[in-house]
């Protein structure tokens, strides 16, 4: 036995020594380049694109890996600038923006073609946009385009309301209607434009219950649903029906309507006064609780709509009753008067009086006598996109959105081929059917293995597409990606992928490692709906106890984040932040040195003080702190299971322990379990969030805490903040708008619904011979600028500074493209 | 024999439906949805998606539709990769897994049986100790360790073989990685089985009858000695063919294991159900085959 043991030990030892020797060989950085660096034989780029693309339909998937593939296959009005990601001309040669920044006119180039040779016209854009918002397409990214007029209403299946030949407008129900504006001319006047420029129509939900819930609490809106004499299509017939009082409804009406009105049995006898009395009687009925109280109501001849409505109301009321019972039970156990009053407020009244529902029901009970309220579904034709002529597209927004042009580079706004989709339906993206319009077209697609695209000779800019093709490899494992790269099997791979254990090694290869800040932030959301983080001071204390600079040093691949939006991505906004910051500093009379320090958001002393003020005094013994009063059983830091998330959480946990003496328990969850948990605010205390900007404007970050249903994950809502952002977006001067936004940002930074942590970094690699592929803030590429440089003397060096180096080829190409823009 | 096979085949149907039902329940209990993403969806968009995929129907209707689809063998389109049907996805991925699995199986059998038989014949020799300690090592080194070490040596240091992705030379490393643990196990099982049989009475009888050593070994000893190996390798073959998550991930093989784990992470219900149905039938059929093969290997076993 001893011999076996010895043999085994020796063989294990031998393997161990061998492998550690190999590892040390493999990782020695004697060479200039990482692993094998050999020019590819063909003029084809081999790129690891991450997860297999969900779909080749740009309306369907929302992910970044797909965005890169769509960038090669599809074009839209505008394209990404390879370095700045600002919009540059694509199928639109040039464009004009209305003075109010709510209308855009795009002049299309006339030589745009699909990969099957079909010419591209303005109608293709109209079709694509309408398809994207069509509820049946069920696009997950459609909300990005809600800035387009009526797009949200169309996508959400909403309806316009027509009354007596007139549509109800927003102004009709606004508290203080704005003074009517005379539309300013912009481009050719058309019927579509007249419609879109007329006052905003009111839209309400398509479901009858939600309609009732919208109309009911709004007295101004309710006014529009009152019966008038104009609603009486056939007054004598109505009077006759009521007079003969057969069923409970007519009995009720005849009891409540003055007899002289019912006397108008013939057209001649029906005076205006009598009609008015009839209408008043119907209004009284519509406003009565009586209908829903009647049992027979469920048995009489129901119209399907009214039946659905009543069922929905019954279900809703049952739900409210159960919820109220639960609240009562909770109240019974409470002692604090103030809290009981607070809790009692959360109780909901049952929906008894349903004026709107009753009105619908009355209309249906007397179909020949009453003019129904017309609910006109919002259609694709109603949304703010128009083909003015074959080569002119006009987009109309519902509100000024200065960042909208940048949004148009997004995959959602790229063109899809009508003639192919109508022929093949959902199968249009199969390799044998697909027709594209980008620089490249599909050559071969084996899902999970490769997507090979080749230059499309039909593309209007084919002469300037530098690569013959791109091979996208869907590889998910980070280690495998790096192996493939090191072995020279691929030329570049996607962002955020160098494993943490490799960063130290890989960053030495300065000609290959791409590590610049991204248009993305990482932060911890506080659950502001639950104690103790409903207290602003506690939130601030936790944030101030974390040293972001050392966190960034620890992470190596990120930069510290001090605000809600990342600095260093939007240069003009950074200036605005500095300017507004200086104003605030002077208002608050803080010395410049203190302000500099305060900017870093790290002040353990203040953190301890704030905790004390919030009722959780921090005690000191020697160099260690403790905070026994803090309810650590009620908080935890929740994150989705992932090695780097854990490392960050443990680091931050240690900072809290060290600086405020609180040990926050960590909790991890599988990604798809975690997301609904966080979004429903079920987490205790804090949860990790990562946000990558949808477009190149800080609003994509500031909007995170905007409105009631925001994406911030904190449950935060603040009317002052919302107002500040609305004001900012209505500002037409870009720099002034940024300053207003900066004000809002400082405001929300003080409220602190979430605690900023890091600006993530691109963290990917490319071989030095790949040129025109930049570590831009979104890692999104305009592939036609990419090329393979055969001359080693011209290879990229020191890529940390690559954004400052001008590549003459790329610059010339950009200049030629922008030449069409004039100005 | 025939009635036994038919009975077992018929039993597969209710078993598969039970497995499918349990899987469906588990998928439904798991939080999150195929469209859940970092960005919260507006309620209207969620409604649109639910309507499009029939998720707005009551659960019993959805369950009924699902069962009917299962019986027909048509699971519809994948939710995440909606351009493809589940059947297409499975039938495209399965050959990749099957080729690698089959090669690994053959390699494992070749190495394992040879080493095991020789070791049993030369018990306590240097070869026995050497091969059995190597087998012990093979058993204790998991394939997510072995794979990367092989990649390190042959791809990143020697540049002999590609580190990943499907190609003729690219499948060498995954096959070796996958077969190692099976080869080791088979070697040990064979050795143990053979040692036991070699000591048994009927071998002694065979020798006493004066049969030459070759006949004793091949006609008598190996047949009996392999029973434990068969009961292990039958289900093992099913597992190998069905794809292994770790190896397919490490080597980026577009096989069944790879899409299965993705389907679960994506909450891609039809795809999960389709793969589970496929795998459960595959495994049950292989178990049946193993049971049948016992009859041929061991004269004591008879099926009625």
CSV table of C-alpha atoms in Angstrom, one decimal, chain A residues 92-99 101-107 185-188 392-395 405 821 823:
chain,number,residue,atom,x,y,z
A,92,UNK,CA,-30.0,60.1,-44.9
A,93,UNK,CA,-27.6,62.4,-46.7
A,94,UNK,CA,-28.5,65.4,-44.6
A,95,UNK,CA,-31.2,66.6,-42.2
A,96,UNK,CA,-32.9,69.6,-40.8
A,97,UNK,CA,-34.2,70.1,-37.3
A,98,UNK,CA,-37.1,72.4,-36.5
A,99,UNK,CA,-36.4,75.3,-34.2
A,101,UNK,CA,-36.4,70.4,-31.8
A,102,UNK,CA,-39.6,68.3,-32.2
A,103,UNK,CA,-39.5,67.8,-36.0
A,104,UNK,CA,-36.8,66.4,-38.2
A,105,UNK,CA,-36.6,66.3,-41.9
A,106,UNK,CA,-34.2,63.7,-43.5
A,107,UNK,CA,-33.2,63.9,-47.1
A,185,UNK,CA,-44.0,76.0,-41.1
A,186,UNK,CA,-41.3,73.3,-41.5
A,187,UNK,CA,-40.9,71.6,-44.8
A,188,UNK,CA,-43.7,70.9,-47.1
A,392,UNK,CA,-37.8,62.8,-47.8
A,393,UNK,CA,-38.8,61.5,-44.4
A,394,UNK,CA,-40.2,63.7,-41.6
A,395,UNK,CA,-40.4,62.6,-38.0
A,405,UNK,CA,-31.1,62.3,-33.4
A,821,UNK,CA,-24.5,67.6,-44.7
A,823,UNK,CA,-23.1,73.6,-43.1
